[in-house]
Every structure is written in structure tokens, then in C-alpha cells.
PDB file of C-alpha atoms in Angstrom:
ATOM      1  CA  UNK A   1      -6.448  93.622 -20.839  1.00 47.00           C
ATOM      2  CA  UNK A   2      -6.240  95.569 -23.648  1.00 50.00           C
ATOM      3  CA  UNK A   3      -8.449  98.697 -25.880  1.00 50.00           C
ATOM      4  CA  UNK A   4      -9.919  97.427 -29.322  1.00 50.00           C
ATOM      5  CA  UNK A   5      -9.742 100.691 -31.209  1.00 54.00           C
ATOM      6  CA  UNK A   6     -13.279 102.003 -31.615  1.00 46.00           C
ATOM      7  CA  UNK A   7     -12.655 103.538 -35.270  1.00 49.00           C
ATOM      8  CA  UNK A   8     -10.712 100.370 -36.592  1.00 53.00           C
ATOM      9  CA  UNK A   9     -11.993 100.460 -40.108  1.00 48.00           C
ATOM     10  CA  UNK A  10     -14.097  97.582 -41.814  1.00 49.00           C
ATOM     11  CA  UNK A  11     -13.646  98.209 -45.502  1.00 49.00           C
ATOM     12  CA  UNK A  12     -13.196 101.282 -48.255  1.00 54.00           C
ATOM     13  CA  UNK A  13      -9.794 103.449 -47.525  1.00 58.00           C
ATOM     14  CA  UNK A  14      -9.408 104.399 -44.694  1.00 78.00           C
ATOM     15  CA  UNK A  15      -6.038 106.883 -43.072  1.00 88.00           C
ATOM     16  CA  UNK A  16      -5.067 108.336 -39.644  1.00 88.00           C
ATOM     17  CA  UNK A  17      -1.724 110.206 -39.831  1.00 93.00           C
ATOM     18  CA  UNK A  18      -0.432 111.974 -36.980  1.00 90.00           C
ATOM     19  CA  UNK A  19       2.759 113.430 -35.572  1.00 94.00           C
ATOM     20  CA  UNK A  20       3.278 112.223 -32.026  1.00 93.00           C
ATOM     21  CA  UNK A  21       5.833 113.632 -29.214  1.00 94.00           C
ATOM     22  CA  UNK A  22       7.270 111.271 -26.513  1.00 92.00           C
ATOM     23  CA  UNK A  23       4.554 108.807 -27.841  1.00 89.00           C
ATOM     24  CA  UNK A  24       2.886 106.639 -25.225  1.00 88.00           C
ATOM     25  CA  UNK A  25      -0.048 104.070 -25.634  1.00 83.00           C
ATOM     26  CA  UNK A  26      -1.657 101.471 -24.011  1.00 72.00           C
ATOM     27  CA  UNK A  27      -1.932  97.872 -25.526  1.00 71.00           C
ATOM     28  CA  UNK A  28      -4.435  97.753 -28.378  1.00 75.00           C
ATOM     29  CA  UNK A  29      -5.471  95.901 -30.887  1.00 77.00           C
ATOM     30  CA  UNK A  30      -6.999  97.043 -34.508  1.00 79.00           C
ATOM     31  CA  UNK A  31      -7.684  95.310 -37.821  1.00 77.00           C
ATOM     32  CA  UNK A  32      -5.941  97.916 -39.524  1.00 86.00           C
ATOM     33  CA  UNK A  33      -2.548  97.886 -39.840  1.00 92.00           C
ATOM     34  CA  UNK A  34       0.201 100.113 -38.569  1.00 95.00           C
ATOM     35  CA  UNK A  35       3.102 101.692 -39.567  1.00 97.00           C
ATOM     36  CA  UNK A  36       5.676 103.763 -37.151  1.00 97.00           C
ATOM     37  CA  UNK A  37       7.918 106.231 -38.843  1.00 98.00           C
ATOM     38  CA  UNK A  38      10.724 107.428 -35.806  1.00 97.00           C
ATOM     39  CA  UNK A  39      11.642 110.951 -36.708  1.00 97.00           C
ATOM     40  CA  UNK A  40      13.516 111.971 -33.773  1.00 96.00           C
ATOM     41  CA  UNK A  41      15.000 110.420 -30.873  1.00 96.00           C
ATOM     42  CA  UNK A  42      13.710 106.482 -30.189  1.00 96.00           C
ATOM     43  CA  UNK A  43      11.087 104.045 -28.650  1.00 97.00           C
ATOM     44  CA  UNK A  44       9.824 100.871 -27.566  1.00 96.00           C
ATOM     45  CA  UNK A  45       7.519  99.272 -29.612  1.00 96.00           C
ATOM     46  CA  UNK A  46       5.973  95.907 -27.712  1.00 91.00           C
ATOM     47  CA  UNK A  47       3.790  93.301 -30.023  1.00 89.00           C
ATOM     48  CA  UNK A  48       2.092  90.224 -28.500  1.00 81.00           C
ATOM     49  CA  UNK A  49       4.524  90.374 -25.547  1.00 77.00           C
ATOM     50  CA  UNK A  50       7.611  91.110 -27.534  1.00 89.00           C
ATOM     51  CA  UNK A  51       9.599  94.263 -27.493  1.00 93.00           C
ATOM     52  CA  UNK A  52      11.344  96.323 -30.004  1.00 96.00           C
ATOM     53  CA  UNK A  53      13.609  98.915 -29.799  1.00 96.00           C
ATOM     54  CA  UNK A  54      13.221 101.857 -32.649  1.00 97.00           C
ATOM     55  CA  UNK A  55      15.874 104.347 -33.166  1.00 95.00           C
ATOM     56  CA  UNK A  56      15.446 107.422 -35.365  1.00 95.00           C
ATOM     57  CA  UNK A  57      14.659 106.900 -39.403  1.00 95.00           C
ATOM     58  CA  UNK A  58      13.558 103.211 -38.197  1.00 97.00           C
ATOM     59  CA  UNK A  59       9.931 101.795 -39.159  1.00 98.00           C
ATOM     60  CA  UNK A  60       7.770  99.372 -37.811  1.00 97.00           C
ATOM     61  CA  UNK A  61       4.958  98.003 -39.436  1.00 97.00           C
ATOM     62  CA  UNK A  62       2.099  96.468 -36.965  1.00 95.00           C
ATOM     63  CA  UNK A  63      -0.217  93.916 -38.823  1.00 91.00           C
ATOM     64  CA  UNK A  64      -3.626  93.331 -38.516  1.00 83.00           C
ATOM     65  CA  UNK A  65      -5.008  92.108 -35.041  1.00 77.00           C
ATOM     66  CA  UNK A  66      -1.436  92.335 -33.281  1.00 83.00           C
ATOM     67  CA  UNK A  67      -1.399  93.698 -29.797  1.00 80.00           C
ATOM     68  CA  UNK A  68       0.858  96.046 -29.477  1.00 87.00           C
ATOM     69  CA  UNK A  69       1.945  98.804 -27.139  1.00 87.00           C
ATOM     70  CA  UNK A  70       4.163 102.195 -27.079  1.00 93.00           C
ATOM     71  CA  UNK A  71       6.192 103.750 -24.902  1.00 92.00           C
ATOM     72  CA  UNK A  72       9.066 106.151 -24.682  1.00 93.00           C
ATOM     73  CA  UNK A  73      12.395 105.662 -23.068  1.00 88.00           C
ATOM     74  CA  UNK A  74      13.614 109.402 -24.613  1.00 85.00           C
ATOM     75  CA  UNK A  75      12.232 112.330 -26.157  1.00 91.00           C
ATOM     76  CA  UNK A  76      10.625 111.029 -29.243  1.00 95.00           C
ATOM     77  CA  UNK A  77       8.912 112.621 -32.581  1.00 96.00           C
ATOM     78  CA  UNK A  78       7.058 110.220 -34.585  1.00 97.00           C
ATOM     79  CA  UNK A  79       4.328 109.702 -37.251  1.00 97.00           C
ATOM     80  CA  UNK A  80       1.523 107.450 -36.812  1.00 95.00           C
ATOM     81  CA  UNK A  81      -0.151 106.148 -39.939  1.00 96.00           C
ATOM     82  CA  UNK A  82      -3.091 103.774 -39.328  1.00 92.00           C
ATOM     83  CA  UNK A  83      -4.372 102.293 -42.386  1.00 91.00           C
ATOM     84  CA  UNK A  84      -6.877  99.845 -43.804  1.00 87.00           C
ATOM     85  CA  UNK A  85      -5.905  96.642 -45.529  1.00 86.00           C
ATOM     86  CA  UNK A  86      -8.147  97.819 -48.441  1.00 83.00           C
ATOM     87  CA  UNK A  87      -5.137 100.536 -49.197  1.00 86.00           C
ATOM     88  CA  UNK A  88      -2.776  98.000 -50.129  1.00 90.00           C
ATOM     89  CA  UNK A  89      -4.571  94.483 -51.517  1.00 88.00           C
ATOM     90  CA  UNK A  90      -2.006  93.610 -53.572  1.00 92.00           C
ATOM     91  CA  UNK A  91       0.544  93.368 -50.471  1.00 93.00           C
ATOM     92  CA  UNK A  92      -1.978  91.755 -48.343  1.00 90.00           C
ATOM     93  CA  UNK A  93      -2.851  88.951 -50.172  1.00 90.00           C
ATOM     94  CA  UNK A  94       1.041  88.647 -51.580  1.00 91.00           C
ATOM     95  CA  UNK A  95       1.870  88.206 -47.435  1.00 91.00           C
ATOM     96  CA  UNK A  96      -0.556  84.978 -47.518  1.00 88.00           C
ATOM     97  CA  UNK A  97      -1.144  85.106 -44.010  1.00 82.00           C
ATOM     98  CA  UNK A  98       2.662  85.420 -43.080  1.00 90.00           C
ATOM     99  CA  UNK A  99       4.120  88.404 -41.016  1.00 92.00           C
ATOM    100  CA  UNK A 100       7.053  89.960 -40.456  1.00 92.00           C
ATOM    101  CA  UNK A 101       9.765  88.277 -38.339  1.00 92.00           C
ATOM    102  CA  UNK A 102      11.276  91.354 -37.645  1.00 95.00           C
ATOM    103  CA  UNK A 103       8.834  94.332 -37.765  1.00 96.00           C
ATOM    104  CA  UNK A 104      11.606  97.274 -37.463  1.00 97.00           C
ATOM    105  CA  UNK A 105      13.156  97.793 -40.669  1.00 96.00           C
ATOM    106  CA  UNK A 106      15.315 100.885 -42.185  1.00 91.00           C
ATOM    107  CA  UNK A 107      13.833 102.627 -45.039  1.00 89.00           C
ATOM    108  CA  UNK A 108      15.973 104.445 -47.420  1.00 93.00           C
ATOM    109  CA  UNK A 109      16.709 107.506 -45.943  1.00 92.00           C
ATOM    110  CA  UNK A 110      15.255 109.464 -49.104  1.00 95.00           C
ATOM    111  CA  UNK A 111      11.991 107.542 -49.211  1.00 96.00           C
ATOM    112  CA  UNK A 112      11.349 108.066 -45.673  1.00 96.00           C
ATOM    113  CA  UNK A 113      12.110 112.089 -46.159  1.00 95.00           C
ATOM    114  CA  UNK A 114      10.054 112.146 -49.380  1.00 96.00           C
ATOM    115  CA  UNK A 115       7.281 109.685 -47.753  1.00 97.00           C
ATOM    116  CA  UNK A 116       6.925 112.589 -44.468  1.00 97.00           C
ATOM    117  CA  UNK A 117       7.619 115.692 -46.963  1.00 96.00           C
ATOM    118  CA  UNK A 118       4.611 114.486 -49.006  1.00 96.00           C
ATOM    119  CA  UNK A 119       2.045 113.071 -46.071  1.00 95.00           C
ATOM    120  CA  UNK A 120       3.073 116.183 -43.892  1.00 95.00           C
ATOM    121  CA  UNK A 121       4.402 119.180 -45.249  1.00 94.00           C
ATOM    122  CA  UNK A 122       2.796 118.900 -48.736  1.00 95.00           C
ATOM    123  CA  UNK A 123      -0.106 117.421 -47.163  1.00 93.00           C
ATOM    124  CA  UNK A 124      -0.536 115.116 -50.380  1.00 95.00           C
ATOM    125  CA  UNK A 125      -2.936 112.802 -48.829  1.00 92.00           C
ATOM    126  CA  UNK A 126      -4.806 111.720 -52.134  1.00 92.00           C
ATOM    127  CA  UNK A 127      -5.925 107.852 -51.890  1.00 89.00           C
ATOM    128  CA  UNK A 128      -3.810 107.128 -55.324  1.00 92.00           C
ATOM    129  CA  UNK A 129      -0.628 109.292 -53.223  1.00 94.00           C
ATOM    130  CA  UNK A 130      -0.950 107.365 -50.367  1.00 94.00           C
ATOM    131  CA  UNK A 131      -1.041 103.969 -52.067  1.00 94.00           C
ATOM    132  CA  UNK A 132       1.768 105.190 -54.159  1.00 95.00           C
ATOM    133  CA  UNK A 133       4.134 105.937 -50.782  1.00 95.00           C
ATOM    134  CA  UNK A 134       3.063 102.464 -49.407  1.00 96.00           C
ATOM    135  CA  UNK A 135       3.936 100.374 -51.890  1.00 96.00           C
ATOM    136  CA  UNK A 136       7.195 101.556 -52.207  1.00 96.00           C
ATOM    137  CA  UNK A 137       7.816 101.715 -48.320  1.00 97.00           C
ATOM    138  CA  UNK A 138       6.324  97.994 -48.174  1.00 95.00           C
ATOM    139  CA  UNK A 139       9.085  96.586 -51.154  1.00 95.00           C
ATOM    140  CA  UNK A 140      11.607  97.881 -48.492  1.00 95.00           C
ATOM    141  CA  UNK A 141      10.026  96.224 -45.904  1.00 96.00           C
ATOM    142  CA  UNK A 142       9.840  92.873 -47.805  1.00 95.00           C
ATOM    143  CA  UNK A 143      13.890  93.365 -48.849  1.00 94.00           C
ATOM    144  CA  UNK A 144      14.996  93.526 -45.040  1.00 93.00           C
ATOM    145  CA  UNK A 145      12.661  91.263 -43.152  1.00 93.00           C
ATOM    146  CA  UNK A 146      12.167  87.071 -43.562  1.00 93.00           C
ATOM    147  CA  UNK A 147       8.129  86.398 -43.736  1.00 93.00           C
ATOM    148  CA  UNK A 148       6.860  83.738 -41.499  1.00 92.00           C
ATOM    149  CA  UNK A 149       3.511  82.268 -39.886  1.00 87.00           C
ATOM    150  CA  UNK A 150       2.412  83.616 -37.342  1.00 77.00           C
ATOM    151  CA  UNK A 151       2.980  82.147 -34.159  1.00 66.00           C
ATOM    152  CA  UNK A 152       0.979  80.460 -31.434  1.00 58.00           C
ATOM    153  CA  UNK A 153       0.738  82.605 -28.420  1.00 55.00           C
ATOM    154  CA  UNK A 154      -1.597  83.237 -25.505  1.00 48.00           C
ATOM    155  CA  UNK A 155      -3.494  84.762 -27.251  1.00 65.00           C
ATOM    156  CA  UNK A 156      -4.117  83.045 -30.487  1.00 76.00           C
ATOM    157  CA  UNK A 157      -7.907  82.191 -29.835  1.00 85.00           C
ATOM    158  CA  UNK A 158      -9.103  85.999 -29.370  1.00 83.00           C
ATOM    159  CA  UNK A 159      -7.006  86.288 -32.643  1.00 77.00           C
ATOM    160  CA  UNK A 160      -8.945  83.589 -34.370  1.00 84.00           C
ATOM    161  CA  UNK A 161     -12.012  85.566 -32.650  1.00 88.00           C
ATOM    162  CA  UNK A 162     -11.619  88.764 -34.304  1.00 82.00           C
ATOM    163  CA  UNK A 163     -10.709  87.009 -37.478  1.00 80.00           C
ATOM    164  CA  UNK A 164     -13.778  85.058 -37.780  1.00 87.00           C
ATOM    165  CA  UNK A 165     -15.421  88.652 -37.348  1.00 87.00           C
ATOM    166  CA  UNK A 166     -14.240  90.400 -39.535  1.00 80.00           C
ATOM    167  CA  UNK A 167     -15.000  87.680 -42.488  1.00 83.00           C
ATOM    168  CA  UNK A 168     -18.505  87.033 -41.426  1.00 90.00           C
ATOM    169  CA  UNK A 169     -19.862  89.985 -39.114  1.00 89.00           C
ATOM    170  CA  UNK A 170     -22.211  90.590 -42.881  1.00 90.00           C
ATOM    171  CA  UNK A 171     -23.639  86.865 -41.630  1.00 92.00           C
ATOM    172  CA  UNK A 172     -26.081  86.183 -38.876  1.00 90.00           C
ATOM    173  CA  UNK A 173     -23.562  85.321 -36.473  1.00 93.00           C
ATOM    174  CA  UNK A 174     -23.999  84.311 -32.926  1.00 93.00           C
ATOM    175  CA  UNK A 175     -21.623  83.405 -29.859  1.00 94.00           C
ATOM    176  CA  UNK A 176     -22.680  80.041 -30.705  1.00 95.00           C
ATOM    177  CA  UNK A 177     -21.593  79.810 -34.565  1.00 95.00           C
ATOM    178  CA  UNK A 178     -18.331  80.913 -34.213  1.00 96.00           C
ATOM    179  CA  UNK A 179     -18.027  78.556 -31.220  1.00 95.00           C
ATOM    180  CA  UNK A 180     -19.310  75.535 -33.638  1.00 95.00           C
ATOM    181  CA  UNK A 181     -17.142  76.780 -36.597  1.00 95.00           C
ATOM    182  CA  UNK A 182     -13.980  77.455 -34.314  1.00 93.00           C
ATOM    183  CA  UNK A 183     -14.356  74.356 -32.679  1.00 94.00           C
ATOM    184  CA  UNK A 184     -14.659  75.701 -28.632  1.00 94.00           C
ATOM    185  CA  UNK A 185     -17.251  75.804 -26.338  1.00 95.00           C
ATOM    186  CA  UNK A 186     -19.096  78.525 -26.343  1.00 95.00           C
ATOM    187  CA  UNK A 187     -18.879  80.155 -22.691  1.00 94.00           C
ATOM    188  CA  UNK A 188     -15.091  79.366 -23.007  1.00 92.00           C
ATOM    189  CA  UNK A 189     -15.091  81.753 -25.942  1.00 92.00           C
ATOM    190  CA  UNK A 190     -17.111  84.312 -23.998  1.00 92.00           C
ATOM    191  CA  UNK A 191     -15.199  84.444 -21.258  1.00 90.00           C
ATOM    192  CA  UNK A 192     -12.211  84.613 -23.196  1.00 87.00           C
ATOM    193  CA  UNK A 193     -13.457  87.643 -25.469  1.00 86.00           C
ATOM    194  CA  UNK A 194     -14.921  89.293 -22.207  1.00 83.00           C
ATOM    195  CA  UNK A 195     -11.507  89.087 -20.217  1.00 79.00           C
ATOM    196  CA  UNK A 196      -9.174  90.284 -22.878  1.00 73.00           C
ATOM    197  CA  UNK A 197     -11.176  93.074 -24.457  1.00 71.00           C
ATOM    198  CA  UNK A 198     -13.730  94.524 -21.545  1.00 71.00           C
ATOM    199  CA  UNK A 199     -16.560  94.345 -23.721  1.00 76.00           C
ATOM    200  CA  UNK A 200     -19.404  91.774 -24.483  1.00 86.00           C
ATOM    201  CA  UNK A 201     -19.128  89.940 -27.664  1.00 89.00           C
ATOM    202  CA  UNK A 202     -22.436  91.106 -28.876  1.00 90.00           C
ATOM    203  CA  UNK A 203     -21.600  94.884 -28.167  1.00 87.00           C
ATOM    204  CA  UNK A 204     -18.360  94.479 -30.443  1.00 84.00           C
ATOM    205  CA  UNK A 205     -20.020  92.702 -33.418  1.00 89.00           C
ATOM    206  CA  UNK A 206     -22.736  95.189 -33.316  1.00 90.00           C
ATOM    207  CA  UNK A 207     -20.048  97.832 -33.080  1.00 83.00           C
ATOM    208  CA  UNK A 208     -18.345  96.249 -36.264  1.00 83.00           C
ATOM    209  CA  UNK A 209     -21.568  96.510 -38.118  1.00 89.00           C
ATOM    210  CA  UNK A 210     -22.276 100.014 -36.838  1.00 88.00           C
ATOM    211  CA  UNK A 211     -18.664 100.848 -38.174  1.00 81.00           C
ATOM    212  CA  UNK A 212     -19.617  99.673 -40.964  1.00 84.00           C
ATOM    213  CA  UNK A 213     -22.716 101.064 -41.931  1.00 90.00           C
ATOM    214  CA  UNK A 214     -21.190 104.243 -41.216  1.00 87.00           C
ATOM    215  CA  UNK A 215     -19.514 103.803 -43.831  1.00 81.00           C
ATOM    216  CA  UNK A 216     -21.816 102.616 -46.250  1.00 87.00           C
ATOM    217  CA  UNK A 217     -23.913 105.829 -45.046  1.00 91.00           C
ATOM    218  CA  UNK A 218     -21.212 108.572 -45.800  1.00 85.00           C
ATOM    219  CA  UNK A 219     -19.878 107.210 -48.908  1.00 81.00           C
ATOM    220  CA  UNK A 220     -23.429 105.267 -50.557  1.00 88.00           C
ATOM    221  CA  UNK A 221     -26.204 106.656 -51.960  1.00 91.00           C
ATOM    222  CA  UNK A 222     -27.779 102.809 -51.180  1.00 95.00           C
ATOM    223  CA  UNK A 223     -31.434 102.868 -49.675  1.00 96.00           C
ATOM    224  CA  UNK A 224     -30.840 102.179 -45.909  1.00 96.00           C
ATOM    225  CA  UNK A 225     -32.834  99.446 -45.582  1.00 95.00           C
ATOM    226  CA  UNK A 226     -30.468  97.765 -47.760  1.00 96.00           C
ATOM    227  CA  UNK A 227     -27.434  98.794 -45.966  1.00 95.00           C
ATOM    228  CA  UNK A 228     -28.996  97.119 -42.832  1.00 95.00           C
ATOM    229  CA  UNK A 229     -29.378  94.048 -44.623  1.00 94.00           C
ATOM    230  CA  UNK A 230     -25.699  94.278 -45.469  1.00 92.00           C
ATOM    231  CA  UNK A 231     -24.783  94.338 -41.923  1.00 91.00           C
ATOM    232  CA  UNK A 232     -25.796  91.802 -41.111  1.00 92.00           C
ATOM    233  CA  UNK A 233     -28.822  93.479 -39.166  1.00 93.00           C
ATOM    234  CA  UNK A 234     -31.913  91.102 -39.558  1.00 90.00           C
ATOM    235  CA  UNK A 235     -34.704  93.973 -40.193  1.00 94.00           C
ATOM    236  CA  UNK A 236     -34.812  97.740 -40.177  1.00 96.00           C
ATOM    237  CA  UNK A 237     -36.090  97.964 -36.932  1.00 95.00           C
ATOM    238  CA  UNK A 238     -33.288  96.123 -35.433  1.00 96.00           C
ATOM    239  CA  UNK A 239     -30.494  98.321 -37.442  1.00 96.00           C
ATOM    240  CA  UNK A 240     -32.041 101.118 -36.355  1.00 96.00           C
ATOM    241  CA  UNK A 241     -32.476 100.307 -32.808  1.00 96.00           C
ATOM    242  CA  UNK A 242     -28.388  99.288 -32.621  1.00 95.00           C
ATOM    243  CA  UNK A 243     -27.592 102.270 -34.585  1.00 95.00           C
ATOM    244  CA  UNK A 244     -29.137 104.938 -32.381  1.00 96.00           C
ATOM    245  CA  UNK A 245     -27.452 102.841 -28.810  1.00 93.00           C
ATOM    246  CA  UNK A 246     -24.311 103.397 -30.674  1.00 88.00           C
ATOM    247  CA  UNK A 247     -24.558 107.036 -32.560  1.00 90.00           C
ATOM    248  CA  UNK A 248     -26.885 108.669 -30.735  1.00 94.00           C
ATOM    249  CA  UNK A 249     -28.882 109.436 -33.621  1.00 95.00           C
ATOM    250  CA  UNK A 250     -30.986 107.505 -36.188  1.00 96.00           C
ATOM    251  CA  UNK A 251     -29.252 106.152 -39.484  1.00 96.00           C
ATOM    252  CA  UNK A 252     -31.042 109.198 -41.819  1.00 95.00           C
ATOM    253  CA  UNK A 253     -29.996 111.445 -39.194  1.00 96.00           C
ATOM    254  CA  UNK A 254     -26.622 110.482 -39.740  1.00 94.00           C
ATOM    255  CA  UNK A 255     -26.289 110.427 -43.504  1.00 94.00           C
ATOM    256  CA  UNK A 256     -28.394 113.702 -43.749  1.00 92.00           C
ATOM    257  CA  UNK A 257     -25.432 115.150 -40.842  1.00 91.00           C
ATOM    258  CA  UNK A 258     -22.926 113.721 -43.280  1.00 83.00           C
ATOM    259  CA  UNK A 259     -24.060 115.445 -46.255  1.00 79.00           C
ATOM    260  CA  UNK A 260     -24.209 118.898 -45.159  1.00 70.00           C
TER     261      UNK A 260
END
């Protein structure tokens, strides 16, 4: 079993930086991706059932729905930097649903120091900064890694799962249609989504949507009815019904929170 990161973004640009010491995590799974910057000392990074080992000035870039793991065999200092998709298009789509065979690479020394000097001393954090740092960090990646398809592994249906979520959670989508459109029975999917994640498959598509409309809420001036719609949410009553399970207050509650 493994923890589906509650704040995994769903569109717009999204960024969690943080500095971590002897940094330890449980197996998790998140459509954004990740990148691992060791600053001091070394750990084990573990994705889909494969381990790494990371020494200092090493990266590791996690991609989008990977499980993955950390641990720490010796003191360690690292940054975190969790990131949408949406940051980086260009490299996303250039990747054409390939990965990285290898997904510790070196950075240039002088990158990596100007990449942490601006992100966490300077605290230069500005969406056009970011994408900047990326980009250049991602053509090193891409110079010491082969790309290849991903692979079959245990877990390749929940992958094809969360997938089919994230393209179509705006849809009316059931357990059913993406049973039909995957091409599984449907309590086969179910159990297999319940068992690997802990949570019901309705729960986590209304938890996408949620996510989403958050979203939509903070950084829209759209009417909310028509953000429901958006979700995916079949009427108003329904969105707001989901909304308040999952926030613990009402949609204009939230935005008017947002905006103070």
C-alpha cells in the first residue's frame, strides 16, 4: 500500500520546495513530478520496486504516477521540489510518454549551486524563474540518461487508473467507464484501486475535482456554477455537497477565504 498525495496538483503552476534533513518517506504516488537535489551526505531513492543510490550533488527526477519511496542510510540534506507538468510542457510532451532509464543524473556542479542559490537563498521563486532553472536542469538530464517506455510492472493497471483520471475526471466518469474503456471488469478494477491506494475510487475522483476547483476558485473570477460544470460535477447542488465533505466549507466560503 501506498499514500496518493492529497495536494497533487491538477493543472495551472503549481511548486513545493523544501529543504529536508535525513529525509524519510513512505511510498507515494503523485501526478506531479519530482525532482531530488542531494546537498549533503546521500540516500536511497526506491521507484516502482527499484532502488537508487544518490550521493551528494546527484539528482533524481521522479515522473508522473511513479511510486516511489525515501529513505536515509546517512545524514542527509536535500531539496524537494514537487512540480506540476504544466511548468514544463515543452519537456513533457518532447518525453512522448518515455522515462528515464536511469533517474539519478549529475548536474553541472554550477547549475546545481546557482539552481539552490536562486530557489533558496535568493528565494527567486517567480513562475518565469522557476521554468527558467528547469529547463536547463532537464537538458542535463536528457544529455546523461537513455529515454525509454515505460515498463510493465505490477502495477501497471493502477497506473493506467490514475491516467485515465487525470484525462477525463472533467467527464462524467464512473467505475464502470473506465472499466469499459480500459478493457477490465469493473470490480477487478475496484478492488485493485481499493487495495493499492486505501481509498474508494469515488472518494479520489471527487478529490481530483475538489483539487481542482480549488483551483479554479483561487485563481478565477468564473461564476461557480460554471466551475462545477467544469469538474465534472453534474449540478450545483452536487458540487457543493462534495465540496463542503471535502473543505469543510461551502465553495463561496472558500473563494471569499481566499481573497482576503
Amino acid at each position: 500500500m501506498f499514500f496518493y498525495q492529497a495536494f497533487n496538483s491538477q493543472t495551472g503552476i503549481n511548486n513545493d520546495i523544501r529543504i529536508f534533513r535525513n529525509f524519510n518517506f513512505m511510498p507515494h504516488i503523485h501526478r506531479d513530478l519530482e525532482l531530488t537535489y542531494v546537498l549533503e551526505g546521500e540516500i536511497d531513492i526506491t521507484i516502482e520496486s527499484k532502488t537508487y543510490h544518490a550521493k551528494k550533488n546527484d539528482m533524481a527526477l521522479v515522473f508522473s504516477n511513479q511510486i516511489h519511496s525515501f529513505s536515509s542510510p546517512k545524514d542527509s540534506r536535500v531539496l524537494i521540489h514537487v512540480f506540476s507538468p504544466d511548468n514544463i510542457r515543452s519537456f513533457v510532451q518532447s518525453l512522448n510518454g518515455r522515462i528515464g532509464k536511469n533517474p539519478i543524473f549529475t548536474c553541472d556542479p554550477t547549475i546545481g549551486e546557482f539552481y539552490y542559490k536562486c530557489l533558496i537563498e535568493k528565494k527567486m521563486r517567480s513562475n518565469l524563474a522557476i521554468k527558467s532553472y528547469l529547463y536547463i536542469i532537464f537538458d542535463q538530464f536528457l544529455a546523461s540518461t537513455e529515454l525509454v517506455e515505460r515498463g510493465k510492472t505490477n502495477d501497471d493497471i493502477l497506473h493506467q487508473m490514475l491516467d485515465y483520471i487525470t484525462n477525463h475526471f472533467k467527464e462524467d466518469i464512473t467505475l464502470k467507464t473506465i472499466a469499459k474503456d480500459l478493457g477490465y471488469e469493473p470490480h477487478y478494477l475496484s478492488r485493485i484501486f481499493g487495495n493499492s491506494t486505501g481509498v474508494n475510487l469515488r472518494n479520489y475522483i471527487n478529490q481530483y475535482r475538489i483539487d481542482y476547483a480549488k483551483f479554479r476558485l483561487t485563481e478565477s473570477k468564473d461564476p461557480i456554477t460554471d466551475i462545477a460544470l467544469s469538474c465534472g460535477f453534474g449540478t450545483i447542488r452536487n458540487f457543493n455537497r462534495v465540496f463542503l465533505e471535502h473543505v469543510g466549507v461551502t465553495p463561496l466560503v472558500f473563494r471569499q477565504n481566499t481573497m482576503k
